[in-house]
């Protein structure tokens, strides 16, 4: 993953200004490969729709992915005939490469793309980009799987689409409904931070971008679309599916080990209503309680299963100690990631060591309870042992949460993360204007050319005869 660029957090989302500028508000990219027949009807239809219905300035960008037919000539002619159209020529194939290259060089604050077949009804375009213009959302996607969508396509593609999205939900915990619909938009300030982290240059580009954005806490808006399948699609389903599954594995592994600097995509603290504190309630307490209870319920079941298994081979005390030790390690790891949001390997060993101290306290409570039961009854039944252990574990659970929250995973101090502080000075009109000016200045700086191996946003990929 590309992690060599130093960034601060994203600025707070704001409504785009309404004043007239040289740059268009919306830049719609159409990636194409050997589409000499469909390209011109698509561009003219899209241009007519935008000119008639879109209330802001716009641009249509044709991104030619190393076509070998007459597509470059058609694109160049449209570039010449229609002022709002420009053509880019890339000498390497890959839809993701084309989108990254065009978006990295665009000066429009809202970037979108759609497939050349125009399977998606164009009436969904304004609802797609409106949340980005207003500052409500960071990304927007068209969804063919929404209940209110109207879709016409064969059962084979329907099954593949739903199966793929089910894989994303189960393996990467994705919450968006449709990763593959060729109808998406993103704010430029988000794209500048997000695109360098996206490795794929092909069809998995969309999915990887959405997964990283969602994991970073960015807001993704979904628009139900009317969609008609293109029977002449040139997409190779088996090859694309194989590459997508490889991408799912790669991204899942990177997320699991904390290899992605998702903090550079964070919004300032307080930008999201979920960040606002409730009087008398420590920040994040409700969410942490829910996560802790969920992890605790699974840990308790795991512990009881282990105890029942160990009890057949050892005494109650040894079985309890072994079951509690194994479940405590798993519990600490799960709470570290799910409850308290700590990712990566930093301090992982220290956290486990502290978790073992908490385990020792739980062991003392549960072992003491078993010893007291044995003293009181002499030879308690197995069911009685389990009942006493459950009661003792409930008491230990409360103490465990308090120790984990206050000692093992204490709330991060705001001075450790100055970029996320709520600072009255930084939110003043002057500071806001300065930050906006800096963001605008940054957006005009050319993207540095990457190494030839990546070639994802290299200006050399663009033919100067067709790129304006």
CSV table of C-alpha atoms in Angstrom, one decimal:
chain,number,residue,atom,x,y,z
A,1,UNK,CA,0.0,0.0,0.0
A,2,UNK,CA,1.2,3.5,-0.7
A,3,UNK,CA,1.9,5.1,2.7
A,4,UNK,CA,4.8,7.4,1.9
A,5,UNK,CA,2.9,10.7,1.8
A,6,UNK,CA,2.5,12.8,5.0
A,7,UNK,CA,-1.0,14.3,5.4
A,8,UNK,CA,-3.1,15.9,8.0
A,9,UNK,CA,-6.7,15.2,8.5
A,10,UNK,CA,-9.3,16.3,5.9
A,11,UNK,CA,-11.0,19.7,6.4
A,12,UNK,CA,-14.6,19.8,7.5
A,13,UNK,CA,-17.1,19.3,4.7
A,14,UNK,CA,-18.7,22.5,3.4
A,15,UNK,CA,-21.2,23.4,0.7
A,16,UNK,CA,-19.3,24.3,-2.5
A,17,UNK,CA,-19.3,28.0,-3.2
A,18,UNK,CA,-21.8,29.3,-5.8
A,19,UNK,CA,-19.6,31.9,-7.4
A,20,UNK,CA,-18.6,31.4,-11.0
A,21,UNK,CA,-15.1,30.1,-11.6
A,22,UNK,CA,-13.1,28.9,-14.5
A,23,UNK,CA,-13.1,25.3,-13.2
A,24,UNK,CA,-16.3,23.3,-13.6
A,25,UNK,CA,-18.2,22.0,-10.6
A,26,UNK,CA,-18.6,18.5,-11.9
A,27,UNK,CA,-16.2,16.4,-14.0
A,28,UNK,CA,-17.8,13.3,-15.4
A,29,UNK,CA,-15.2,10.7,-16.6
A,30,UNK,CA,-16.1,8.0,-19.2
A,31,UNK,CA,-13.4,5.3,-19.3
A,32,UNK,CA,-13.4,3.5,-22.7
A,33,UNK,CA,-11.6,0.8,-24.5
A,34,UNK,CA,-12.4,0.1,-28.2
A,35,UNK,CA,-15.8,1.9,-28.1
A,36,UNK,CA,-15.7,3.6,-31.5
A,37,UNK,CA,-19.4,2.8,-32.1
A,38,UNK,CA,-20.9,3.7,-28.7
A,39,UNK,CA,-18.6,6.6,-27.6
A,40,UNK,CA,-20.1,9.5,-29.7
A,41,UNK,CA,-23.8,8.7,-29.0
A,42,UNK,CA,-23.0,8.3,-25.3
A,43,UNK,CA,-21.1,11.6,-25.0
A,44,UNK,CA,-23.7,13.6,-27.0
A,45,UNK,CA,-26.6,12.2,-25.0
A,46,UNK,CA,-24.8,12.9,-21.7
A,47,UNK,CA,-23.8,16.4,-22.8
A,48,UNK,CA,-27.4,17.2,-23.8
A,49,UNK,CA,-28.7,15.9,-20.5
A,50,UNK,CA,-26.3,18.0,-18.4
A,51,UNK,CA,-26.7,21.1,-20.5
A,52,UNK,CA,-30.5,20.8,-20.1
A,53,UNK,CA,-30.8,19.8,-16.4
A,54,UNK,CA,-27.6,20.3,-14.5
A,55,UNK,CA,-27.6,23.7,-12.7
A,56,UNK,CA,-23.8,24.0,-12.4
A,57,UNK,CA,-20.9,24.1,-14.8
A,58,UNK,CA,-19.6,20.7,-15.9
A,59,UNK,CA,-17.0,18.9,-18.0
A,60,UNK,CA,-17.1,15.4,-19.7
A,61,UNK,CA,-13.8,13.7,-19.8
A,62,UNK,CA,-13.1,10.7,-22.2
A,63,UNK,CA,-10.4,8.5,-20.7
A,64,UNK,CA,-9.2,6.2,-23.5
A,65,UNK,CA,-7.6,3.1,-22.1
A,66,UNK,CA,-5.1,2.3,-24.9
A,67,UNK,CA,-7.8,1.6,-27.5
A,68,UNK,CA,-6.6,0.0,-30.7
A,69,UNK,CA,-9.6,0.9,-32.9
A,70,UNK,CA,-10.8,4.4,-34.0
A,71,UNK,CA,-11.8,5.4,-30.4
A,72,UNK,CA,-9.0,8.0,-30.1
A,73,UNK,CA,-10.0,9.7,-33.3
A,74,UNK,CA,-13.7,9.9,-32.2
A,75,UNK,CA,-12.6,11.2,-28.8
A,76,UNK,CA,-10.4,13.9,-30.4
A,77,UNK,CA,-13.2,15.0,-32.7
A,78,UNK,CA,-15.7,15.3,-29.8
A,79,UNK,CA,-13.0,17.2,-27.8
A,80,UNK,CA,-12.8,19.7,-30.7
A,81,UNK,CA,-16.5,20.0,-31.4
A,82,UNK,CA,-17.9,20.3,-27.9
A,83,UNK,CA,-16.4,22.9,-25.5
A,84,UNK,CA,-17.3,20.9,-22.4
A,85,UNK,CA,-15.6,17.7,-23.6
A,86,UNK,CA,-12.0,16.8,-23.3
A,87,UNK,CA,-10.1,13.7,-24.2
A,88,UNK,CA,-7.3,11.9,-22.4
A,89,UNK,CA,-5.2,9.1,-24.0
A,90,UNK,CA,-3.6,6.5,-21.8
A,91,UNK,CA,-1.2,4.0,-23.2
A,92,UNK,CA,-2.0,1.3,-20.6
A,93,UNK,CA,-5.2,-0.5,-20.0
A,94,UNK,CA,-7.2,-0.5,-16.8
A,95,UNK,CA,-10.3,1.3,-15.7
A,96,UNK,CA,-8.9,2.1,-12.3
A,97,UNK,CA,-5.7,3.5,-13.8
A,98,UNK,CA,-7.8,5.7,-16.1
A,99,UNK,CA,-10.0,7.1,-13.3
A,100,UNK,CA,-7.0,7.7,-11.0
A,101,UNK,CA,-5.1,9.5,-13.7
A,102,UNK,CA,-8.0,11.8,-14.8
A,103,UNK,CA,-9.2,12.4,-11.2
A,104,UNK,CA,-5.7,13.2,-10.0
A,105,UNK,CA,-5.4,16.0,-12.6
A,106,UNK,CA,-8.9,17.4,-12.6
A,107,UNK,CA,-9.6,20.8,-11.1
A,108,UNK,CA,-13.3,20.1,-10.5
A,109,UNK,CA,-14.4,19.8,-6.9
A,110,UNK,CA,-16.8,16.9,-7.7
A,111,UNK,CA,-15.6,14.0,-9.7
A,112,UNK,CA,-17.8,11.3,-11.2
A,113,UNK,CA,-17.7,8.5,-13.7
A,114,UNK,CA,-20.1,6.3,-15.6
A,115,UNK,CA,-19.8,3.5,-18.1
A,116,UNK,CA,-20.0,4.3,-21.8
A,117,UNK,CA,-23.1,2.1,-22.3
A,118,UNK,CA,-25.2,4.5,-20.1
A,119,UNK,CA,-27.0,1.5,-18.5
A,120,UNK,CA,-27.9,3.8,-15.6
A,121,UNK,CA,-30.7,6.3,-16.2
A,122,UNK,CA,-29.2,9.8,-16.3
A,123,UNK,CA,-31.9,11.2,-14.1
A,124,UNK,CA,-29.9,9.8,-11.2
A,125,UNK,CA,-26.9,11.9,-11.9
A,126,UNK,CA,-28.0,15.0,-10.1
A,127,UNK,CA,-29.2,13.1,-7.0
A,128,UNK,CA,-25.8,11.3,-7.1
A,129,UNK,CA,-23.6,14.5,-6.9
A,130,UNK,CA,-26.0,16.7,-4.9
A,131,UNK,CA,-24.9,15.4,-1.5
A,132,UNK,CA,-21.2,16.0,-2.5
A,133,UNK,CA,-22.0,19.6,-3.6
A,134,UNK,CA,-23.9,20.3,-0.4
A,135,UNK,CA,-21.1,18.9,1.8
A,136,UNK,CA,-23.4,16.2,3.2
A,137,UNK,CA,-21.3,13.2,1.9
A,138,UNK,CA,-17.8,12.3,0.8
A,139,UNK,CA,-18.6,9.7,-1.8
A,140,UNK,CA,-21.8,8.7,-3.7
A,141,UNK,CA,-22.7,5.5,-5.5
A,142,UNK,CA,-25.5,4.2,-7.6
A,143,UNK,CA,-27.2,1.1,-6.2
A,144,UNK,CA,-29.0,-1.5,-8.3
A,145,UNK,CA,-29.7,-3.6,-5.2
A,146,UNK,CA,-31.8,-1.0,-3.4
A,147,UNK,CA,-35.5,-2.0,-3.0
A,148,UNK,CA,-36.6,1.1,-5.0
A,149,UNK,CA,-34.2,0.4,-7.9
A,150,UNK,CA,-35.6,-0.8,-11.1
A,151,UNK,CA,-33.2,-3.2,-12.9
A,152,UNK,CA,-33.4,-5.2,-16.1
A,153,UNK,CA,-30.7,-7.9,-16.4
A,154,UNK,CA,-30.3,-11.6,-16.8
A,155,UNK,CA,-30.3,-14.0,-13.9
A,156,UNK,CA,-26.6,-14.8,-14.3
A,157,UNK,CA,-25.4,-11.2,-13.8
A,158,UNK,CA,-27.9,-10.8,-11.0
A,159,UNK,CA,-26.6,-13.8,-9.2
A,160,UNK,CA,-22.9,-12.8,-9.7
A,161,UNK,CA,-23.6,-9.2,-8.5
A,162,UNK,CA,-25.4,-10.3,-5.3
A,163,UNK,CA,-22.9,-13.1,-4.6
A,164,UNK,CA,-20.0,-10.6,-4.9
A,165,UNK,CA,-21.6,-8.1,-2.6
A,166,UNK,CA,-22.4,-10.8,-0.1
A,167,UNK,CA,-18.7,-11.7,-0.1
A,168,UNK,CA,-17.8,-8.1,0.6
A,169,UNK,CA,-20.2,-7.9,3.5
A,170,UNK,CA,-19.0,-11.2,5.1
A,171,UNK,CA,-15.3,-10.8,4.5
A,172,UNK,CA,-14.7,-7.0,4.7
A,173,UNK,CA,-17.8,-6.0,6.7
A,174,UNK,CA,-18.8,-3.7,3.9
A,175,UNK,CA,-22.1,-1.9,4.5
A,176,UNK,CA,-22.6,-0.3,1.1
A,177,UNK,CA,-25.0,-2.3,-1.1
A,178,UNK,CA,-23.6,-2.3,-4.6
A,179,UNK,CA,-19.8,-2.1,-5.2
A,180,UNK,CA,-19.9,-2.8,-9.0
A,181,UNK,CA,-22.4,-0.3,-10.4
A,182,UNK,CA,-20.5,1.9,-12.9
A,183,UNK,CA,-22.0,5.1,-11.5
A,184,UNK,CA,-20.0,6.8,-8.7
A,185,UNK,CA,-18.8,10.2,-7.5
A,186,UNK,CA,-16.3,11.6,-5.0
A,187,UNK,CA,-15.3,15.0,-3.7
A,188,UNK,CA,-11.9,16.0,-5.0
A,189,UNK,CA,-10.4,16.8,-1.6
A,190,UNK,CA,-11.3,13.2,-0.6
A,191,UNK,CA,-9.9,11.8,-3.8
A,192,UNK,CA,-6.6,13.5,-3.3
A,193,UNK,CA,-6.1,11.6,0.0
A,194,UNK,CA,-7.8,8.4,-0.9
A,195,UNK,CA,-6.5,7.6,-4.4
A,196,UNK,CA,-2.8,7.1,-3.4
A,197,UNK,CA,-3.9,4.3,-1.0
A,198,UNK,CA,-5.8,2.4,-3.7
A,199,UNK,CA,-3.5,-0.1,-5.4
A,200,UNK,CA,-5.8,-1.7,-8.0
A,201,UNK,CA,-5.8,-0.4,-11.5
A,202,UNK,CA,-8.6,-2.5,-12.9
A,203,UNK,CA,-12.2,-3.4,-12.1
A,204,UNK,CA,-11.5,-3.8,-8.3
A,205,UNK,CA,-10.6,-0.1,-8.1
A,206,UNK,CA,-14.1,0.9,-7.1
A,207,UNK,CA,-14.5,-1.7,-4.4
A,208,UNK,CA,-11.1,-1.0,-2.8
A,209,UNK,CA,-11.9,2.8,-2.8
A,210,UNK,CA,-15.2,2.2,-1.1
A,211,UNK,CA,-13.9,-0.2,1.5
A,212,UNK,CA,-11.1,2.1,2.5
A,213,UNK,CA,-13.4,5.1,2.6
A,214,UNK,CA,-16.0,3.3,4.7
A,215,UNK,CA,-13.3,2.0,7.1
A,216,UNK,CA,-12.0,5.5,7.5
A,217,UNK,CA,-15.4,6.8,8.6
A,218,UNK,CA,-16.2,8.7,5.5
A,219,UNK,CA,-19.9,9.1,4.5
A,220,UNK,CA,-21.0,7.2,1.4
A,221,UNK,CA,-24.4,8.2,-0.1
A,222,UNK,CA,-26.4,5.6,-2.0
A,223,UNK,CA,-28.8,6.5,-4.8
A,224,UNK,CA,-31.3,3.9,-6.1
A,225,UNK,CA,-31.0,3.7,-9.9
A,226,UNK,CA,-32.9,2.5,-12.9
A,227,UNK,CA,-30.5,0.2,-14.8
A,228,UNK,CA,-30.7,-1.8,-18.0
A,229,UNK,CA,-28.1,-4.4,-18.7
A,230,UNK,CA,-25.9,-4.0,-21.8
A,231,UNK,CA,-26.0,-7.4,-23.6
A,232,UNK,CA,-22.9,-6.4,-25.6
A,233,UNK,CA,-20.7,-5.8,-22.6
A,234,UNK,CA,-17.1,-6.8,-23.2
A,235,UNK,CA,-16.3,-7.5,-19.5
A,236,UNK,CA,-14.8,-11.0,-18.9
A,237,UNK,CA,-16.8,-12.2,-16.0
A,238,UNK,CA,-14.5,-15.1,-14.8
A,239,UNK,CA,-11.3,-13.1,-15.1
A,240,UNK,CA,-12.8,-10.1,-13.4
A,241,UNK,CA,-14.2,-12.2,-10.6
A,242,UNK,CA,-10.8,-13.8,-10.0
A,243,UNK,CA,-9.1,-10.5,-9.8
A,244,UNK,CA,-11.8,-9.1,-7.5
A,245,UNK,CA,-11.3,-12.1,-5.1
A,246,UNK,CA,-7.6,-11.5,-5.1
A,247,UNK,CA,-8.3,-7.8,-4.3
A,248,UNK,CA,-10.6,-8.8,-1.4
A,249,UNK,CA,-7.9,-10.9,0.1
A,250,UNK,CA,-5.2,-8.2,-0.3
A,251,UNK,CA,-7.3,-5.4,1.2
A,252,UNK,CA,-8.6,-7.7,4.0
A,253,UNK,CA,-5.1,-8.6,5.0
A,254,UNK,CA,-4.0,-5.0,5.0
A,255,UNK,CA,-6.9,-4.0,7.2
A,256,UNK,CA,-6.3,-6.8,9.6
A,257,UNK,CA,-2.6,-5.9,10.2
A,258,UNK,CA,-3.3,-2.1,10.3
A,259,UNK,CA,-1.1,-1.4,7.3
A,260,UNK,CA,-3.3,1.4,5.9
A,261,UNK,CA,-3.0,5.0,7.2
A,262,UNK,CA,-6.7,5.6,7.3
A,263,UNK,CA,-6.3,8.4,9.8
A,264,UNK,CA,-5.3,10.7,6.9
A,265,UNK,CA,-8.9,10.4,5.7
A,266,UNK,CA,-10.4,11.4,9.0
A,267,UNK,CA,-12.5,14.5,9.4
A,268,UNK,CA,-11.9,17.0,12.2
A,269,UNK,CA,-13.4,15.9,15.5
A,270,UNK,CA,-16.9,17.3,15.8
A,271,UNK,CA,-17.6,17.3,12.1
A,272,UNK,CA,-19.6,14.1,12.5
A,273,UNK,CA,-22.7,14.4,14.8
A,274,UNK,CA,-21.6,11.1,16.3
A,275,UNK,CA,-18.5,12.9,17.7
A,276,UNK,CA,-20.6,15.2,19.8
A,277,UNK,CA,-20.5,14.6,23.5
A,278,UNK,CA,-23.6,14.1,25.6
A,279,UNK,CA,-23.5,15.9,29.0
A,280,UNK,CA,-22.5,13.5,31.8
A,281,UNK,CA,-21.6,10.7,29.5
A,282,UNK,CA,-17.9,10.1,28.7
A,283,UNK,CA,-17.2,10.2,24.9
A,284,UNK,CA,-17.6,6.8,23.2
A,285,UNK,CA,-19.0,5.1,26.3
A,286,UNK,CA,-22.2,3.9,24.7
A,287,UNK,CA,-20.5,2.4,21.7
A,288,UNK,CA,-17.8,0.8,23.9
A,289,UNK,CA,-20.4,-0.8,26.1
A,290,UNK,CA,-22.2,-2.3,23.2
A,291,UNK,CA,-18.9,-3.6,21.8
A,292,UNK,CA,-17.8,-4.9,25.1
A,293,UNK,CA,-21.1,-6.7,25.8
A,294,UNK,CA,-20.9,-8.4,22.3
A,295,UNK,CA,-17.3,-9.5,22.8
A,296,UNK,CA,-18.1,-10.5,26.4
A,297,UNK,CA,-21.0,-12.7,25.3
A,298,UNK,CA,-18.9,-14.5,22.8
A,299,UNK,CA,-16.0,-14.8,25.2
A,300,UNK,CA,-18.3,-16.3,27.9
A,301,UNK,CA,-19.6,-19.0,25.5
A,302,UNK,CA,-16.0,-19.7,24.4
A,303,UNK,CA,-14.9,-19.9,28.0
A,304,UNK,CA,-17.7,-22.3,29.0
A,305,UNK,CA,-17.0,-24.5,26.1
A,306,UNK,CA,-13.3,-24.6,27.0
A,307,UNK,CA,-14.0,-25.2,30.6
A,308,UNK,CA,-16.3,-28.1,29.8
A,309,UNK,CA,-13.7,-29.6,27.5
A,310,UNK,CA,-10.8,-29.2,30.0
A,311,UNK,CA,-13.0,-30.4,32.9
A,312,UNK,CA,-13.0,-33.9,31.4
A,313,UNK,CA,-9.2,-34.0,31.7
A,314,UNK,CA,-8.4,-32.0,34.8
A,315,UNK,CA,-9.6,-30.7,38.1
A,316,UNK,CA,-12.1,-27.8,38.3
A,317,UNK,CA,-9.3,-25.4,39.3
A,318,UNK,CA,-7.0,-26.4,36.5
A,319,UNK,CA,-9.8,-26.5,33.9
A,320,UNK,CA,-11.0,-23.0,35.0
A,321,UNK,CA,-7.5,-21.5,34.9
A,322,UNK,CA,-6.7,-22.9,31.4
A,323,UNK,CA,-10.1,-21.9,30.0
A,324,UNK,CA,-9.9,-18.5,31.4
A,325,UNK,CA,-6.3,-18.0,30.1
A,326,UNK,CA,-7.2,-18.9,26.5
A,327,UNK,CA,-10.4,-16.9,26.5
A,328,UNK,CA,-8.7,-13.9,28.2
A,329,UNK,CA,-6.1,-13.7,25.3
A,330,UNK,CA,-8.9,-13.8,22.7
A,331,UNK,CA,-11.0,-11.4,24.7
A,332,UNK,CA,-8.2,-8.8,25.0
A,333,UNK,CA,-7.5,-9.0,21.2
A,334,UNK,CA,-11.2,-8.7,20.3
A,335,UNK,CA,-11.8,-5.8,22.7
A,336,UNK,CA,-8.6,-4.1,21.5
A,337,UNK,CA,-9.9,-3.9,18.0
A,338,UNK,CA,-13.7,-4.0,18.2
A,339,UNK,CA,-14.5,-2.2,21.4
A,340,UNK,CA,-11.7,0.4,21.8
A,341,UNK,CA,-10.8,0.8,18.1
A,342,UNK,CA,-7.0,0.1,18.5
A,343,UNK,CA,-5.5,-1.2,15.3
A,344,UNK,CA,-2.0,-2.2,14.2
A,345,UNK,CA,0.7,-3.9,16.2
A,346,UNK,CA,1.9,-1.0,18.3
A,347,UNK,CA,1.7,-1.8,22.0
A,348,UNK,CA,-0.1,-5.1,21.2
A,349,UNK,CA,2.3,-7.1,23.5
A,350,UNK,CA,1.8,-4.5,26.3
A,351,UNK,CA,-1.9,-4.6,25.9
A,352,UNK,CA,-1.9,-8.4,26.2
A,353,UNK,CA,0.3,-8.2,29.3
A,354,UNK,CA,-2.1,-5.8,30.9
A,355,UNK,CA,-5.0,-8.0,29.8
A,356,UNK,CA,-3.3,-10.9,31.6
A,357,UNK,CA,-3.3,-8.8,34.8
A,358,UNK,CA,-7.0,-8.3,34.3
A,359,UNK,CA,-7.2,-12.1,33.7
A,360,UNK,CA,-5.5,-12.7,37.0
A,361,UNK,CA,-8.1,-10.7,38.8
A,362,UNK,CA,-10.9,-12.6,37.1
A,363,UNK,CA,-9.1,-15.8,38.0
A,364,UNK,CA,-9.0,-14.8,41.6
A,365,UNK,CA,-12.7,-14.1,41.6
A,366,UNK,CA,-13.8,-17.3,39.8
A,367,UNK,CA,-11.3,-19.5,41.6
A,368,UNK,CA,-12.3,-18.1,44.9
A,369,UNK,CA,-15.9,-18.8,44.0
A,370,UNK,CA,-15.2,-22.4,43.2
A,371,UNK,CA,-13.2,-22.8,46.4
A,372,UNK,CA,-16.0,-21.3,48.4
A,373,UNK,CA,-18.5,-23.6,46.7
A,374,UNK,CA,-16.3,-26.7,47.3
A,375,UNK,CA,-16.0,-25.8,51.0
A,376,UNK,CA,-19.7,-25.2,51.4
A,377,UNK,CA,-21.0,-28.3,49.6
A,378,UNK,CA,-18.1,-30.7,49.5
A,379,UNK,CA,-18.9,-32.3,46.0
A,380,UNK,CA,-20.9,-29.9,43.9
A,381,UNK,CA,-22.5,-31.0,40.6
A,382,UNK,CA,-21.2,-29.9,37.2
A,383,UNK,CA,-24.3,-27.7,36.7
A,384,UNK,CA,-23.8,-26.0,40.0
A,385,UNK,CA,-20.2,-25.3,39.2
A,386,UNK,CA,-21.3,-23.7,35.9
A,387,UNK,CA,-23.9,-21.5,37.6
A,388,UNK,CA,-21.4,-20.3,40.2
A,389,UNK,CA,-18.9,-19.5,37.5
A,390,UNK,CA,-21.4,-17.6,35.4
A,391,UNK,CA,-22.3,-15.4,38.5
A,392,UNK,CA,-18.6,-14.9,39.3
A,393,UNK,CA,-17.9,-14.0,35.7
A,394,UNK,CA,-20.6,-11.4,35.6
A,395,UNK,CA,-19.0,-9.7,38.6
A,396,UNK,CA,-15.6,-10.0,36.9
A,397,UNK,CA,-17.0,-8.6,33.7
A,398,UNK,CA,-17.9,-5.2,35.2
A,399,UNK,CA,-14.5,-4.9,36.8
A,400,UNK,CA,-12.9,-6.0,33.5
A,401,UNK,CA,-14.6,-3.3,31.5
A,402,UNK,CA,-13.5,-0.6,34.0
A,403,UNK,CA,-9.9,-1.8,33.9
A,404,UNK,CA,-9.8,-2.1,30.2
A,405,UNK,CA,-11.3,1.4,29.7
A,406,UNK,CA,-9.3,3.2,32.3
A,407,UNK,CA,-6.0,1.3,32.3
A,408,UNK,CA,-5.4,-1.0,29.3
A,409,UNK,CA,-7.0,1.1,26.6
A,410,UNK,CA,-7.4,4.6,28.2
A,411,UNK,CA,-9.1,7.3,26.1
A,412,UNK,CA,-6.6,8.9,23.8
A,413,UNK,CA,-5.7,12.4,25.0
A,414,UNK,CA,-6.5,15.2,22.6
A,415,UNK,CA,-3.0,16.6,22.8
A,416,UNK,CA,-1.8,13.4,21.1
A,417,UNK,CA,-4.0,14.1,18.2
A,418,UNK,CA,-4.0,17.8,17.6
A,419,UNK,CA,-5.6,17.5,14.2
A,420,UNK,CA,-8.8,16.2,15.7
A,421,UNK,CA,-9.1,18.7,18.6
A,422,UNK,CA,-12.0,21.0,18.8
A,423,UNK,CA,-10.1,24.3,19.0
A,424,UNK,CA,-12.1,27.5,19.0
A,425,UNK,CA,-9.3,29.3,17.4
A,426,UNK,CA,-9.1,26.8,14.5
A,427,UNK,CA,-12.9,27.1,13.9
A,428,UNK,CA,-12.9,30.9,13.7
A,429,UNK,CA,-13.8,32.5,10.4
A,430,UNK,CA,-10.1,33.5,9.8
A,431,UNK,CA,-8.8,30.1,10.5
A,432,UNK,CA,-11.5,28.5,8.4
A,433,UNK,CA,-10.7,30.8,5.5
A,434,UNK,CA,-7.0,30.1,5.9
A,435,UNK,CA,-7.6,26.4,5.9
A,436,UNK,CA,-9.8,26.6,2.8
A,437,UNK,CA,-7.2,28.7,1.0
A,438,UNK,CA,-4.5,26.1,1.8
A,439,UNK,CA,-6.8,23.3,0.6
A,440,UNK,CA,-7.4,25.2,-2.6
A,441,UNK,CA,-3.7,25.9,-3.1
A,442,UNK,CA,-2.9,22.3,-2.5
A,443,UNK,CA,-5.5,21.2,-5.1
A,444,UNK,CA,-3.7,23.2,-7.8
A,445,UNK,CA,-0.3,21.7,-7.2
A,446,UNK,CA,0.5,19.1,-9.9
A,447,UNK,CA,0.5,15.6,-8.7
A,448,UNK,CA,4.1,14.3,-8.6
A,449,UNK,CA,4.9,11.7,-11.2
A,450,UNK,CA,5.1,8.2,-9.6
A,451,UNK,CA,7.6,5.6,-10.5
A,452,UNK,CA,7.2,3.9,-13.9
A,453,UNK,CA,6.0,0.7,-12.2
A,454,UNK,CA,2.8,2.3,-10.9
A,455,UNK,CA,2.1,4.7,-13.8
A,456,UNK,CA,-1.2,5.5,-12.1
A,457,UNK,CA,-1.1,9.3,-12.4
A,458,UNK,CA,1.9,10.0,-14.5
A,459,UNK,CA,1.3,13.0,-16.7
A,460,UNK,CA,3.3,11.1,-19.4
A,461,UNK,CA,0.4,8.8,-19.7
A,462,UNK,CA,-1.6,11.6,-21.2
A,463,UNK,CA,-1.3,12.5,-24.8
A,464,UNK,CA,-0.6,16.3,-25.0
A,465,UNK,CA,-2.4,16.4,-28.3
A,466,UNK,CA,-5.6,15.3,-26.8
A,467,UNK,CA,-5.3,16.5,-23.2
A,468,UNK,CA,-6.3,20.1,-22.5
